[in-house]
Amino acid sequence: MTLTNGSTLIAEKLLTQAGIREEFEQLLSVEDAPAWKPVRGAFDYAVGACGVDAAQMILVAVHPWDIHGATRAGLQTAWLNRIGTPFPGPNVRRREGWCMSVES
């Protein structure tokens, strides 16, 4: 599942071009949620769409503010560090050498 602040049509196009569209069962947009990321309502919408507990989900994102919002909503998180800078926040631990996770 994906959750974007943009349109699902754009997400569909980008994921298809990258050759990974089939890896995602659902493409969700905050256009259908009560709020945009990083507001909790966006993540609650995604949790409801998946029908699982927030703690069973993981948000993988490049934007630190989305990581912080997802953490506050109870999701696990993984930060994709595209430019090699330190994560701008507390309670960070490294995993697998390629992403960061923020502990709640």
mmCIF file of N, CA and C in Angstrom:
data_model
loop_
_atom_site.group_PDB
_atom_site.id
_atom_site.type_symbol
_atom_site.label_atom_id
_atom_site.label_comp_id
_atom_site.label_asym_id
_atom_site.label_seq_id
_atom_site.Cartn_x
_atom_site.Cartn_y
_atom_site.Cartn_z
ATOM 1 N N MET A 1 0.830 -1.152 0.000
ATOM 2 C CA MET A 1 0.000 0.000 0.000
ATOM 3 C C MET A 1 0.888 1.233 0.000
ATOM 4 N N THR A 2 0.461 2.237 -0.713
ATOM 5 C CA THR A 2 1.152 3.525 -0.673
ATOM 6 C C THR A 2 0.182 4.575 -0.157
ATOM 7 N N LEU A 3 0.723 5.632 0.397
ATOM 8 C CA LEU A 3 -0.075 6.790 0.819
ATOM 9 C C LEU A 3 0.666 8.028 0.352
ATOM 10 N N THR A 4 0.032 8.787 -0.519
ATOM 11 C CA THR A 4 0.670 9.962 -1.081
ATOM 12 C C THR A 4 -0.138 11.221 -0.809
ATOM 13 N N ASN A 5 0.566 12.342 -0.689
ATOM 14 C CA ASN A 5 -0.109 13.637 -0.623
ATOM 15 C C ASN A 5 -0.487 14.099 -2.026
ATOM 16 N N GLY A 6 -0.050 13.361 -3.020
ATOM 17 C CA GLY A 6 -0.380 13.670 -4.406
ATOM 18 C C GLY A 6 -1.514 12.793 -4.897
ATOM 19 N N SER A 7 -1.641 12.722 -6.179
ATOM 20 C CA SER A 7 -2.715 11.947 -6.789
ATOM 21 C C SER A 7 -2.297 10.489 -6.958
ATOM 22 N N THR A 8 -3.265 9.597 -6.879
ATOM 23 C CA THR A 8 -2.968 8.177 -7.099
ATOM 24 C C THR A 8 -2.593 7.923 -8.558
ATOM 25 N N LEU A 9 -3.072 8.760 -9.471
ATOM 26 C CA LEU A 9 -2.706 8.599 -10.884
ATOM 27 C C LEU A 9 -1.207 8.822 -11.084
ATOM 28 N N ILE A 10 -0.668 9.808 -10.391
ATOM 29 C CA ILE A 10 0.774 10.061 -10.486
ATOM 30 C C ILE A 10 1.549 8.918 -9.840
ATOM 31 N N ALA A 11 1.094 8.464 -8.672
ATOM 32 C CA ALA A 11 1.756 7.335 -8.012
ATOM 33 C C ALA A 11 1.728 6.101 -8.908
ATOM 34 N N GLU A 12 0.593 5.852 -9.525
ATOM 35 C CA GLU A 12 0.454 4.716 -10.450
ATOM 36 C C GLU A 12 1.495 4.804 -11.566
ATOM 37 N N LYS A 13 1.618 5.974 -12.165
ATOM 38 C CA LYS A 13 2.563 6.175 -13.266
ATOM 39 C C LYS A 13 4.008 5.973 -12.803
ATOM 40 N N LEU A 14 4.370 6.590 -11.686
ATOM 41 C CA LEU A 14 5.749 6.488 -11.192
ATOM 42 C C LEU A 14 6.117 5.058 -10.806
ATOM 43 N N LEU A 15 5.217 4.373 -10.114
ATOM 44 C CA LEU A 15 5.499 3.000 -9.700
ATOM 45 C C LEU A 15 5.556 2.056 -10.895
ATOM 46 N N THR A 16 4.723 2.301 -11.893
ATOM 47 C CA THR A 16 4.746 1.490 -13.110
ATOM 48 C C THR A 16 6.054 1.708 -13.861
ATOM 49 N N GLN A 17 6.463 2.970 -14.008
ATOM 50 C CA GLN A 17 7.721 3.274 -14.691
ATOM 51 C C GLN A 17 8.916 2.652 -13.974
ATOM 52 N N ALA A 18 8.838 2.571 -12.649
ATOM 53 C CA ALA A 18 9.928 1.975 -11.868
ATOM 54 C C ALA A 18 9.883 0.446 -11.898
ATOM 55 N N GLY A 19 8.804 -0.110 -12.453
ATOM 56 C CA GLY A 19 8.684 -1.564 -12.545
ATOM 57 C C GLY A 19 8.289 -2.247 -11.255
ATOM 58 N N ILE A 20 7.679 -1.487 -10.324
ATOM 59 C CA ILE A 20 7.322 -2.077 -9.029
ATOM 60 C C ILE A 20 5.838 -1.928 -8.685
ATOM 61 N N ARG A 21 5.023 -1.501 -9.621
ATOM 62 C CA ARG A 21 3.599 -1.278 -9.322
ATOM 63 C C ARG A 21 2.918 -2.528 -8.771
ATOM 64 N N GLU A 22 3.281 -3.681 -9.293
ATOM 65 C CA GLU A 22 2.638 -4.930 -8.875
ATOM 66 C C GLU A 22 2.950 -5.303 -7.432
ATOM 67 N N GLU A 23 3.903 -4.641 -6.809
ATOM 68 C CA GLU A 23 4.247 -4.906 -5.418
ATOM 69 C C GLU A 23 3.260 -4.274 -4.438
ATOM 70 N N PHE A 24 2.355 -3.432 -4.919
ATOM 71 C CA PHE A 24 1.441 -2.696 -4.051
ATOM 72 C C PHE A 24 -0.001 -3.079 -4.345
ATOM 73 N N GLU A 25 -0.713 -3.507 -3.299
ATOM 74 C CA GLU A 25 -2.113 -3.879 -3.455
ATOM 75 C C GLU A 25 -3.010 -2.654 -3.625
ATOM 76 N N GLN A 26 -2.686 -1.577 -2.914
ATOM 77 C CA GLN A 26 -3.512 -0.375 -2.935
ATOM 78 C C GLN A 26 -2.643 0.860 -3.093
ATOM 79 N N LEU A 27 -3.179 1.847 -3.788
ATOM 80 C CA LEU A 27 -2.553 3.163 -3.865
ATOM 81 C C LEU A 27 -3.544 4.140 -3.259
ATOM 82 N N LEU A 28 -3.164 4.707 -2.124
ATOM 83 C CA LEU A 28 -4.049 5.639 -1.423
ATOM 84 C C LEU A 28 -3.526 7.055 -1.543
ATOM 85 N N SER A 29 -4.463 7.997 -1.543
ATOM 86 C CA SER A 29 -4.117 9.408 -1.575
ATOM 87 C C SER A 29 -4.814 10.114 -0.427
ATOM 88 N N VAL A 30 -4.169 11.137 0.091
ATOM 89 C CA VAL A 30 -4.807 11.935 1.134
ATOM 90 C C VAL A 30 -5.985 12.727 0.582
ATOM 91 N N GLU A 31 -6.160 12.716 -0.734
ATOM 92 C CA GLU A 31 -7.349 13.337 -1.321
ATOM 93 C C GLU A 31 -8.619 12.711 -0.745
ATOM 94 N N ASP A 32 -8.529 11.459 -0.326
ATOM 95 C CA ASP A 32 -9.666 10.740 0.249
ATOM 96 C C ASP A 32 -9.616 10.671 1.773
ATOM 97 N N ALA A 33 -8.577 11.212 2.358
ATOM 98 C CA ALA A 33 -8.396 11.189 3.818
ATOM 99 C C ALA A 33 -8.874 12.517 4.420
ATOM 100 N N PRO A 34 -9.049 12.553 5.742
ATOM 101 C CA PRO A 34 -9.498 13.798 6.371
ATOM 102 C C PRO A 34 -8.398 14.853 6.517
ATOM 103 N N ALA A 35 -7.144 14.482 6.235
ATOM 104 C CA ALA A 35 -6.033 15.416 6.390
ATOM 105 C C ALA A 35 -4.861 14.956 5.534
ATOM 106 N N TRP A 36 -3.929 15.862 5.303
ATOM 107 C CA TRP A 36 -2.697 15.546 4.588
ATOM 108 C C TRP A 36 -1.643 15.045 5.569
ATOM 109 N N LYS A 37 -0.718 14.202 5.056
ATOM 110 C CA LYS A 37 0.433 13.831 5.872
ATOM 111 C C LYS A 37 1.201 15.109 6.181
ATOM 112 N N PRO A 38 1.751 15.265 7.327
ATOM 113 C CA PRO A 38 1.970 14.292 8.389
ATOM 114 C C PRO A 38 0.911 14.295 9.490
ATOM 115 N N VAL A 39 -0.266 14.862 9.249
ATOM 116 C CA VAL A 39 -1.316 14.883 10.265
ATOM 117 C C VAL A 39 -1.823 13.456 10.504
ATOM 118 N N ARG A 40 -2.083 13.149 11.761
ATOM 119 C CA ARG A 40 -2.475 11.796 12.153
ATOM 120 C C ARG A 40 -3.657 11.250 11.350
ATOM 121 N N GLY A 41 -4.614 12.091 11.013
ATOM 122 C CA GLY A 41 -5.785 11.631 10.268
ATOM 123 C C GLY A 41 -5.439 10.941 8.961
ATOM 124 N N ALA A 42 -4.372 11.367 8.319
ATOM 125 C CA ALA A 42 -3.943 10.719 7.075
ATOM 126 C C ALA A 42 -3.496 9.287 7.342
ATOM 127 N N PHE A 43 -2.730 9.099 8.396
ATOM 128 C CA PHE A 43 -2.242 7.762 8.730
ATOM 129 C C PHE A 43 -3.371 6.886 9.263
ATOM 130 N N ASP A 44 -4.286 7.464 10.021
ATOM 131 C CA ASP A 44 -5.450 6.713 10.493
ATOM 132 C C ASP A 44 -6.282 6.219 9.311
ATOM 133 N N TYR A 45 -6.400 7.047 8.284
ATOM 134 C CA TYR A 45 -7.112 6.658 7.064
ATOM 135 C C TYR A 45 -6.447 5.432 6.428
ATOM 136 N N ALA A 46 -5.122 5.450 6.318
ATOM 137 C CA ALA A 46 -4.395 4.335 5.712
ATOM 138 C C ALA A 46 -4.531 3.066 6.547
ATOM 139 N N VAL A 47 -4.449 3.221 7.867
ATOM 140 C CA VAL A 47 -4.609 2.069 8.763
ATOM 141 C C VAL A 47 -5.995 1.455 8.567
ATOM 142 N N GLY A 48 -7.010 2.295 8.520
ATOM 143 C CA GLY A 48 -8.374 1.800 8.312
ATOM 144 C C GLY A 48 -8.536 1.105 6.968
ATOM 145 N N ALA A 49 -7.911 1.643 5.933
ATOM 146 C CA ALA A 49 -7.999 1.042 4.599
ATOM 147 C C ALA A 49 -7.343 -0.333 4.556
ATOM 148 N N CYS A 50 -6.323 -0.515 5.387
ATOM 149 C CA CYS A 50 -5.628 -1.807 5.426
ATOM 150 C C CYS A 50 -6.280 -2.802 6.380
ATOM 151 N N GLY A 51 -7.071 -2.282 7.313
ATOM 152 C CA GLY A 51 -7.761 -3.168 8.241
ATOM 153 C C GLY A 51 -6.860 -3.855 9.248
ATOM 154 N N VAL A 52 -5.778 -3.191 9.638
ATOM 155 C CA VAL A 52 -4.856 -3.749 10.627
ATOM 156 C C VAL A 52 -4.593 -2.703 11.701
ATOM 157 N N ASP A 53 -3.899 -3.122 12.762
ATOM 158 C CA ASP A 53 -3.485 -2.165 13.784
ATOM 159 C C ASP A 53 -2.325 -1.323 13.258
ATOM 160 N N ALA A 54 -2.242 -0.088 13.696
ATOM 161 C CA ALA A 54 -1.163 0.804 13.261
ATOM 162 C C ALA A 54 0.211 0.197 13.525
ATOM 163 N N ALA A 55 0.370 -0.490 14.638
ATOM 164 C CA ALA A 55 1.666 -1.079 14.996
ATOM 165 C C ALA A 55 2.110 -2.173 14.024
ATOM 166 N N GLN A 56 1.190 -2.685 13.214
ATOM 167 C CA GLN A 56 1.514 -3.720 12.236
ATOM 168 C C GLN A 56 1.968 -3.119 10.906
ATOM 169 N N MET A 57 1.923 -1.803 10.793
ATOM 170 C CA MET A 57 2.288 -1.134 9.544
ATOM 171 C C MET A 57 3.635 -0.446 9.676
ATOM 172 N N ILE A 58 4.269 -0.246 8.548
ATOM 173 C CA ILE A 58 5.520 0.512 8.515
ATOM 174 C C ILE A 58 5.436 1.538 7.390
ATOM 175 N N LEU A 59 5.798 2.757 7.712
ATOM 176 C CA LEU A 59 5.884 3.805 6.704
ATOM 177 C C LEU A 59 7.342 3.933 6.299
ATOM 178 N N VAL A 60 7.607 3.824 5.018
ATOM 179 C CA VAL A 60 8.931 4.058 4.468
ATOM 180 C C VAL A 60 8.840 5.374 3.714
ATOM 181 N N ALA A 61 9.645 6.343 4.108
ATOM 182 C CA ALA A 61 9.517 7.676 3.532
ATOM 183 C C ALA A 61 10.866 8.372 3.438
ATOM 184 N N VAL A 62 10.909 9.394 2.598
ATOM 185 C CA VAL A 62 12.115 10.213 2.463
ATOM 186 C C VAL A 62 11.999 11.525 3.231
ATOM 187 N N HIS A 63 10.800 11.892 3.629
ATOM 188 C CA HIS A 63 10.588 13.157 4.323
ATOM 189 C C HIS A 63 10.523 12.931 5.835
ATOM 190 N N PRO A 64 11.428 13.552 6.589
ATOM 191 C CA PRO A 64 11.433 13.370 8.046
ATOM 192 C C PRO A 64 10.101 13.733 8.704
ATOM 193 N N TRP A 65 9.405 14.741 8.199
ATOM 194 C CA TRP A 65 8.128 15.118 8.815
ATOM 195 C C TRP A 65 7.098 14.005 8.688
ATOM 196 N N ASP A 66 7.137 13.239 7.593
ATOM 197 C CA ASP A 66 6.229 12.095 7.468
ATOM 198 C C ASP A 66 6.595 11.008 8.468
ATOM 199 N N ILE A 67 7.889 10.807 8.698
ATOM 200 C CA ILE A 67 8.340 9.831 9.685
ATOM 201 C C ILE A 67 7.844 10.222 11.069
ATOM 202 N N HIS A 68 7.992 11.486 11.421
ATOM 203 C CA HIS A 68 7.524 11.942 12.732
ATOM 204 C C HIS A 68 6.010 11.768 12.872
ATOM 205 N N GLY A 69 5.248 12.134 11.843
ATOM 206 C CA GLY A 69 3.791 11.989 11.891
ATOM 207 C C GLY A 69 3.359 10.548 12.024
ATOM 208 N N ALA A 70 3.988 9.664 11.260
ATOM 209 C CA ALA A 70 3.641 8.244 11.324
ATOM 210 C C ALA A 70 3.984 7.654 12.684
ATOM 211 N N THR A 71 5.109 8.063 13.238
ATOM 212 C CA THR A 71 5.501 7.588 14.566
ATOM 213 C C THR A 71 4.462 8.009 15.599
ATOM 214 N N ARG A 72 4.030 9.256 15.534
ATOM 215 C CA ARG A 72 2.998 9.739 16.473
ATOM 216 C C ARG A 72 1.676 8.999 16.293
ATOM 217 N N ALA A 73 1.414 8.491 15.079
ATOM 218 C CA ALA A 73 0.183 7.745 14.812
ATOM 219 C C ALA A 73 0.324 6.265 15.169
ATOM 220 N N GLY A 74 1.507 5.852 15.634
ATOM 221 C CA GLY A 74 1.693 4.473 16.088
ATOM 222 C C GLY A 74 2.269 3.517 15.066
ATOM 223 N N LEU A 75 2.649 4.005 13.895
ATOM 224 C CA LEU A 75 3.242 3.140 12.881
ATOM 225 C C LEU A 75 4.736 2.963 13.133
ATOM 226 N N GLN A 76 5.277 1.860 12.662
ATOM 227 C CA GLN A 76 6.721 1.692 12.598
ATOM 228 C C GLN A 76 7.194 2.547 11.424
ATOM 229 N N THR A 77 8.452 2.939 11.426
ATOM 230 C CA THR A 77 8.936 3.797 10.346
ATOM 231 C C THR A 77 10.320 3.401 9.880
ATOM 232 N N ALA A 78 10.599 3.731 8.633
ATOM 233 C CA ALA A 78 11.936 3.589 8.056
ATOM 234 C C ALA A 78 12.169 4.798 7.161
ATOM 235 N N TRP A 79 13.264 5.477 7.402
ATOM 236 C CA TRP A 79 13.613 6.675 6.635
ATOM 237 C C TRP A 79 14.616 6.325 5.557
ATOM 238 N N LEU A 80 14.318 6.680 4.312
ATOM 239 C CA LEU A 80 15.256 6.500 3.213
ATOM 240 C C LEU A 80 16.060 7.781 3.082
ATOM 241 N N ASN A 81 17.324 7.691 3.412
ATOM 242 C CA ASN A 81 18.209 8.843 3.404
ATOM 243 C C ASN A 81 18.823 8.978 2.016
ATOM 244 N N ARG A 82 18.248 9.831 1.187
ATOM 245 C CA ARG A 82 18.702 9.978 -0.194
ATOM 246 C C ARG A 82 19.948 10.840 -0.336
ATOM 247 N N ILE A 83 20.261 11.668 0.670
ATOM 248 C CA ILE A 83 21.366 12.608 0.485
ATOM 249 C C ILE A 83 22.462 12.501 1.539
ATOM 250 N N GLY A 84 22.368 11.527 2.432
ATOM 251 C CA GLY A 84 23.445 11.265 3.377
ATOM 252 C C GLY A 84 23.547 12.201 4.564
ATOM 253 N N THR A 85 22.518 12.953 4.859
ATOM 254 C CA THR A 85 22.553 13.837 6.021
ATOM 255 C C THR A 85 21.983 13.126 7.233
ATOM 256 N N PRO A 86 22.332 13.561 8.433
ATOM 257 C CA PRO A 86 21.774 12.943 9.638
ATOM 258 C C PRO A 86 20.272 13.193 9.736
ATOM 259 N N PHE A 87 19.583 12.256 10.336
ATOM 260 C CA PHE A 87 18.140 12.431 10.540
ATOM 261 C C PHE A 87 17.906 13.574 11.519
ATOM 262 N N PRO A 88 17.005 14.500 11.184
ATOM 263 C CA PRO A 88 16.774 15.669 12.050
ATOM 264 C C PRO A 88 15.785 15.388 13.174
ATOM 265 N N GLY A 89 16.204 14.596 14.117
ATOM 266 C CA GLY A 89 15.312 14.307 15.232
ATOM 267 C C GLY A 89 15.928 13.359 16.230
ATOM 268 N N PRO A 90 15.281 13.237 17.382
ATOM 269 C CA PRO A 90 15.789 12.365 18.440
ATOM 270 C C PRO A 90 15.372 10.907 18.251
ATOM 271 N N ASN A 91 15.903 10.053 19.092
ATOM 272 C CA ASN A 91 15.500 8.649 19.173
ATOM 273 C C ASN A 91 15.675 7.892 17.860
ATOM 274 N N VAL A 92 16.833 8.050 17.243
ATOM 275 C CA VAL A 92 17.087 7.415 15.953
ATOM 276 C C VAL A 92 18.028 6.243 16.128
ATOM 277 N N ARG A 93 17.746 5.167 15.425
ATOM 278 C CA ARG A 93 18.678 4.036 15.409
ATOM 279 C C ARG A 93 18.827 3.538 13.979
ATOM 280 N N ARG A 94 20.006 3.098 13.650
ATOM 281 C CA ARG A 94 20.299 2.643 12.284
ATOM 282 C C ARG A 94 19.909 1.178 12.141
ATOM 283 N N ARG A 95 19.356 0.868 10.964
ATOM 284 C CA ARG A 95 19.038 -0.516 10.615
ATOM 285 C C ARG A 95 19.559 -0.808 9.225
ATOM 286 N N GLU A 96 20.163 -1.920 9.034
ATOM 287 C CA GLU A 96 20.558 -2.450 7.739
ATOM 288 C C GLU A 96 21.498 -1.544 6.951
ATOM 289 N N GLY A 97 21.958 -0.454 7.545
ATOM 290 C CA GLY A 97 22.902 0.413 6.888
ATOM 291 C C GLY A 97 22.335 1.270 5.766
ATOM 292 N N TRP A 98 21.042 1.146 5.466
ATOM 293 C CA TRP A 98 20.482 1.931 4.364
ATOM 294 C C TRP A 98 19.260 2.732 4.735
ATOM 295 N N CYS A 99 18.734 2.534 5.905
ATOM 296 C CA CYS A 99 17.590 3.333 6.315
ATOM 297 C C CYS A 99 17.660 3.594 7.810
ATOM 298 N N MET A 100 16.877 4.544 8.221
ATOM 299 C CA MET A 100 16.840 4.896 9.639
ATOM 300 C C MET A 100 15.438 4.635 10.147
ATOM 301 N N SER A 101 15.353 4.311 11.404
ATOM 302 C CA SER A 101 14.064 4.100 12.032
ATOM 303 C C SER A 101 13.963 5.044 13.234
ATOM 304 N N VAL A 102 12.800 5.616 13.412
ATOM 305 C CA VAL A 102 12.569 6.495 14.534
ATOM 306 C C VAL A 102 11.741 5.762 15.562
ATOM 307 N N GLU A 103 12.239 5.670 16.766
ATOM 308 C CA GLU A 103 11.512 5.008 17.830
ATOM 309 C C GLU A 103 10.515 5.972 18.438
ATOM 310 N N SER A 104 9.352 5.471 18.795
ATOM 311 C CA SER A 104 8.353 6.337 19.413
ATOM 312 C C SER A 104 8.597 6.485 20.897
#
